[in-house]
Short mmCIF file of C-alpha atoms in Angstrom, two decimals:
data_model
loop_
_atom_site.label_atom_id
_atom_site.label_comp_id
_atom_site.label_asym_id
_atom_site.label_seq_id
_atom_site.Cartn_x
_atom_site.Cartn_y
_atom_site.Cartn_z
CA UNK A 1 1.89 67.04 116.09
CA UNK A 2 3.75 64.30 114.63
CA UNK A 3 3.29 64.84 110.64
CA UNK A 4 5.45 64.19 108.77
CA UNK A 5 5.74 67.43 106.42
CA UNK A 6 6.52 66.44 102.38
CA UNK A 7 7.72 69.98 100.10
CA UNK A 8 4.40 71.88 100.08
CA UNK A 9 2.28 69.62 101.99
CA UNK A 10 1.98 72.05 104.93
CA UNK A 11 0.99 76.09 104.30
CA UNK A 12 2.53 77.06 107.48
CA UNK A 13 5.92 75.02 106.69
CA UNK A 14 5.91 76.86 103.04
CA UNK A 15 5.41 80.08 104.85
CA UNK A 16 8.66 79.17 107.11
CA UNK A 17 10.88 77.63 104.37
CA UNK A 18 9.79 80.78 101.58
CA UNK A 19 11.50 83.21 104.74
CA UNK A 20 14.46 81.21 104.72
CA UNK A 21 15.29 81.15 101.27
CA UNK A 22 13.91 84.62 100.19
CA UNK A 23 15.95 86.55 103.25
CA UNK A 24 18.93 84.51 102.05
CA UNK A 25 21.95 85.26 99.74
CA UNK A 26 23.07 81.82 98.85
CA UNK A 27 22.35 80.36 95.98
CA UNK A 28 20.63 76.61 95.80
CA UNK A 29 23.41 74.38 94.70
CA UNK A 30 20.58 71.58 93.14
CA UNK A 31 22.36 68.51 94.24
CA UNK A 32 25.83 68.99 95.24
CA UNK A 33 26.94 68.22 98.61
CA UNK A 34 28.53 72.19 99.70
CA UNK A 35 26.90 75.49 99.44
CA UNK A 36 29.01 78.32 98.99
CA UNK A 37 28.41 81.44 101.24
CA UNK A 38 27.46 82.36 104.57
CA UNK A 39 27.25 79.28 106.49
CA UNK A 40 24.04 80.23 108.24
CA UNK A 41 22.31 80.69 104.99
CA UNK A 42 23.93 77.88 103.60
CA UNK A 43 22.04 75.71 106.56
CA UNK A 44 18.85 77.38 105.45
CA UNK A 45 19.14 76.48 101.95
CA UNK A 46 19.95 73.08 102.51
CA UNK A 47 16.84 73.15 104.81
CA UNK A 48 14.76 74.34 101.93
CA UNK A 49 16.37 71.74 99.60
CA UNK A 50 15.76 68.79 101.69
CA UNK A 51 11.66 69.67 101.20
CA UNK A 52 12.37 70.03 97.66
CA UNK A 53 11.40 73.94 98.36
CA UNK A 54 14.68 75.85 97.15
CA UNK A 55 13.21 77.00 93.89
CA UNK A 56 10.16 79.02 96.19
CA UNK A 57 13.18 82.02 95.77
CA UNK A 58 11.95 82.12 92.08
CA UNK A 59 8.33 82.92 92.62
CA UNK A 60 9.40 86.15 94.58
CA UNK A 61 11.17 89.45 92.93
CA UNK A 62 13.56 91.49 95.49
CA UNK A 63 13.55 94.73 95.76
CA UNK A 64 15.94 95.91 98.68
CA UNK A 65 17.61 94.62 101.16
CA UNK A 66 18.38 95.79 104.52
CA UNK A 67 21.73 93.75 105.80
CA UNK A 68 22.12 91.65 108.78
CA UNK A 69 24.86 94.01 111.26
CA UNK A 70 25.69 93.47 115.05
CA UNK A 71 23.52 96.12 116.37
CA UNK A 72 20.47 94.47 114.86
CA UNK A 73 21.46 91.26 114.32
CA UNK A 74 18.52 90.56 111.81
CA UNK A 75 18.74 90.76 108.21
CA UNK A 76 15.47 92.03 105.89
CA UNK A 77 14.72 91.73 102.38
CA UNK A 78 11.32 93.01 100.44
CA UNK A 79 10.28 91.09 98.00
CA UNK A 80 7.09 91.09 95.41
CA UNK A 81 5.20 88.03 94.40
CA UNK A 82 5.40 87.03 90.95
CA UNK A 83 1.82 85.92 90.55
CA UNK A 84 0.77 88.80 92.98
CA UNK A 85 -1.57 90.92 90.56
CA UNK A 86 -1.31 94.13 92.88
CA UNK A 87 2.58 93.56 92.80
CA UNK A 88 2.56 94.40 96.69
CA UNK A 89 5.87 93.97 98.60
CA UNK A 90 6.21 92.54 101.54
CA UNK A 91 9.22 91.97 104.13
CA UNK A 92 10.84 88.68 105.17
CA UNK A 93 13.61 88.75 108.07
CA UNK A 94 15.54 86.40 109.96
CA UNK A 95 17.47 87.21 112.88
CA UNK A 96 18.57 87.13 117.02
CA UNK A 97 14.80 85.46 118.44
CA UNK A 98 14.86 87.82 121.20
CA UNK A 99 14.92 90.49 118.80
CA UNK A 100 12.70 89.28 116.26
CA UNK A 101 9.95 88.20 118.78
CA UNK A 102 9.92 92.02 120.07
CA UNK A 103 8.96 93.58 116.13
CA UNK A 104 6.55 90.14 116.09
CA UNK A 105 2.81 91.54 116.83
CA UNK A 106 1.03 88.77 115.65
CA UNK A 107 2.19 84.47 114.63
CA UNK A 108 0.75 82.52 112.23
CA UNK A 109 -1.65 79.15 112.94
CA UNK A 110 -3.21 76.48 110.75
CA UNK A 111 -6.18 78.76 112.23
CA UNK A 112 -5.01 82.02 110.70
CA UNK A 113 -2.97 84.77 112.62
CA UNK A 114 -3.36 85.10 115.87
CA UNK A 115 -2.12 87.81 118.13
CA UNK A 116 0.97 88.07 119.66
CA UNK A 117 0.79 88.28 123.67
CA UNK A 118 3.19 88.49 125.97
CA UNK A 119 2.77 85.23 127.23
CA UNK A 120 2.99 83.87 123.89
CA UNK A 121 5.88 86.03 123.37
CA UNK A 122 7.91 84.87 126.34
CA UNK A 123 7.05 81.23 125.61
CA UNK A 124 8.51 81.55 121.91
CA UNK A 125 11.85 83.09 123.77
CA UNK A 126 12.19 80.03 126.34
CA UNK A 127 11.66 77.42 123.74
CA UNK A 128 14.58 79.41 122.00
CA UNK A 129 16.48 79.38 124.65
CA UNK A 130 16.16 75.40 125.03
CA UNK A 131 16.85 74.86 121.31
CA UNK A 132 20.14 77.19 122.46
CA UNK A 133 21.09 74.84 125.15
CA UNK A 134 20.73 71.99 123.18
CA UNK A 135 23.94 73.21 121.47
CA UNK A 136 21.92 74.59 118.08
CA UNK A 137 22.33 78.47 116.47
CA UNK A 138 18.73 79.29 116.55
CA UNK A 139 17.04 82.12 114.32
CA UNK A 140 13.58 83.38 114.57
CA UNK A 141 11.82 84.17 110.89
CA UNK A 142 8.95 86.23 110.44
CA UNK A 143 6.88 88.55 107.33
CA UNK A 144 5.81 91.90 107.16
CA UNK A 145 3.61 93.34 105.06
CA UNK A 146 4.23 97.40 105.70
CA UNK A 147 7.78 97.35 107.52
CA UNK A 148 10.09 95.39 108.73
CA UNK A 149 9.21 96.47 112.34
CA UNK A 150 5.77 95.53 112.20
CA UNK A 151 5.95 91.44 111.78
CA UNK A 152 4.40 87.86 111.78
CA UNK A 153 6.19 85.19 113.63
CA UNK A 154 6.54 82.31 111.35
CA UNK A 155 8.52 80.15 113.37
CA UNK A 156 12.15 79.01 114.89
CA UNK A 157 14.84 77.48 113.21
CA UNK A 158 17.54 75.80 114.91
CA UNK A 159 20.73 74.91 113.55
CA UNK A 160 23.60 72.20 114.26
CA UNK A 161 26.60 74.01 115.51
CA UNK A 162 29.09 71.88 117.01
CA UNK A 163 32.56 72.87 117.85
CA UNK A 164 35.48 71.31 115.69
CA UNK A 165 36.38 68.06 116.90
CA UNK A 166 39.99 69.45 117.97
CA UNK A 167 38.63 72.23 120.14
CA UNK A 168 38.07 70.16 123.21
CA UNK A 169 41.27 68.24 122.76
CA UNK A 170 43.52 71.74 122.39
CA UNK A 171 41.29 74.07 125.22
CA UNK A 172 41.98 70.64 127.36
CA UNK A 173 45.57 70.68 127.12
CA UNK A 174 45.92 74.26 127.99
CA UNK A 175 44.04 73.73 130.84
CA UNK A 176 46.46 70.89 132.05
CA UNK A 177 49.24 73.35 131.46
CA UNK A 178 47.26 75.96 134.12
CA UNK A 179 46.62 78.29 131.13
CA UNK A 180 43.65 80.53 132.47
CA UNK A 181 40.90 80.16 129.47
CA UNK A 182 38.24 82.98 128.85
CA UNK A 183 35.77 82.32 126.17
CA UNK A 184 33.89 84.70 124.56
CA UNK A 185 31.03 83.89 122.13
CA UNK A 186 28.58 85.71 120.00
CA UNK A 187 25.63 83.21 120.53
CA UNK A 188 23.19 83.51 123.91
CA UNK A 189 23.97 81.64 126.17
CA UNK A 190 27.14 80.43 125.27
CA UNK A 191 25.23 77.45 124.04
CA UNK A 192 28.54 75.97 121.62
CA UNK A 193 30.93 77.00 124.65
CA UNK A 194 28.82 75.04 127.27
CA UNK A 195 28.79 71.66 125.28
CA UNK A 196 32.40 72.70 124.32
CA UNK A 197 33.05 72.45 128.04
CA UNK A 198 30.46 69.43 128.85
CA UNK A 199 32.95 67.91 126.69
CA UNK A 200 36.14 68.06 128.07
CA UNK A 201 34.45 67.51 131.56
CA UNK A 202 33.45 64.49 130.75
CA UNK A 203 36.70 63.18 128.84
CA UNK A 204 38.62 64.47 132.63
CA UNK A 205 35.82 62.04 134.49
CA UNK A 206 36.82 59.39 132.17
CA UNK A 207 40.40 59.41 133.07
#
C-alpha cells in the first residue's frame, strides 16, 4: 500500500523478518559490510538488519532443525518463545514457493489469518513466478504451529541474483567460436540464465 515499514512498525513485516532470521544459520554481523555463510541466508540477514530486526533471533530458543536438501528444497527450524509462558514451539520454514505454498493452509492479513484457497494459492505462485523473471531468487516463508506440513504463509522474499559481470562476456565468446552452450540451472525458470542471455542479445544488437 505504499508505507513505508520502520523495524517493528508493521506486525505482519515482524512476522516475515522473525522467519527469516529464526530459519537461518548466519549469524548478524552488527555493522560490517559481509556476512559469512550461506549466501541466501546471508541476504536474509542483511534484510533483517536493514529494519534494525536481526536481534528478533534472540527472543526465540531452537530446538531442532530439519535441513534444507534437494528433494525438499525447504529448510525448518522449531523454535520456543522466550517470553512464551506455555513454552510452546512452533515451526518457521523457508523454501522453493511452489513447495511451500502447497504445506500453506492458511496466510496471514492485517485482518488476522485467512484461509488459504486455491485461487489465492495460485495467485501467490504467479506473483513468484514474476519476481523469478525479474531476475530475483525468490523464497516463500511461512509458521507452523503443530508441524512443519501444516503452515501459514507469511509472505515472499525475493532476492538480487545477478550473474557475474564476466559471464556474458565469456558464454559470448564461445558462442562466436560456434561452441554449442547448454545451461542448466537450479532456479525455476531459468530466471538468472534468461537475463544472462537478454544480455548478450542485446550487446550482439549493439554491434
Amino acid at each position: 500500500h505504499g508505507e513505508v515499514q520502520h523495524g517493528r512498525s508493521h506486525p505482519l513485516m515482524e512476522a516475515l523478518t522473525t522467519a527469516c532470521v529464526v530459519c537461518n544459520n548466519v549469524q548478524p554481523t552488527y555493522g560490517k559490510k559481509r556476512t559469512l555463510g550461506n549466501p541466501t541466508e546471508a541476504a536474509l540477514m542483511g534484510f533483517a538488519q536493514k529494519l534494525g530486526l536481526e536481534d528478533l533471533r534472540n527472543d526465540w530458543m531452537r530446538v531442532k532443525e530439519i535441513p534444507f536438501t534437494s528433494d525438499s528444497k525447504t529448510m525448518a527450524v522449531q523454535a520456543i518463545y522466550n517470553r512464551d509462558p506455555e513454552q510452546k514451539p512452533l515451526w518457521f520454514v523457508k523454501g522453493a514457493p511452489e513447495i511451500l505454498l502447497e504445506k500453506c493452509f492458511l496466510f496471514q492479513t492485517r485482518d488476522g489469518r485467512q484461509n488459504m484457497t486455491t485461487k489465492t494459492r495460485i495467485s501467490l505462485n504467479d506473483h513468484a513466478t514474476y519476481m523469478m523473471n525479474q531476475g530475483l531468487r525468490v523464497l516463500a516463508l511461512a509458521k507452523g504451529e503443530k508441524t512443519p506440513d501444516e503452515l501459514i504463509f507469511l509472505g515472499l522474499v525475493g532476492i538480487s541474483d545477478p550473474p557475474r559481470p564476466s559471464a556474458s562476456k565469456a558464454v559470448a565468446e564461445l558462442r562466436e567460436r560456434g561452441v554449442e552452450l547448454k545451461m542448466i540451472t537450479g532456479g525455476k525458470n531459468g530466471a538468472c540464465v534468461y537475463h544472462l542471455l537478454c544480455s548478450i542479445q542485446t550487446r550482439e544488437r549493439r554491434r
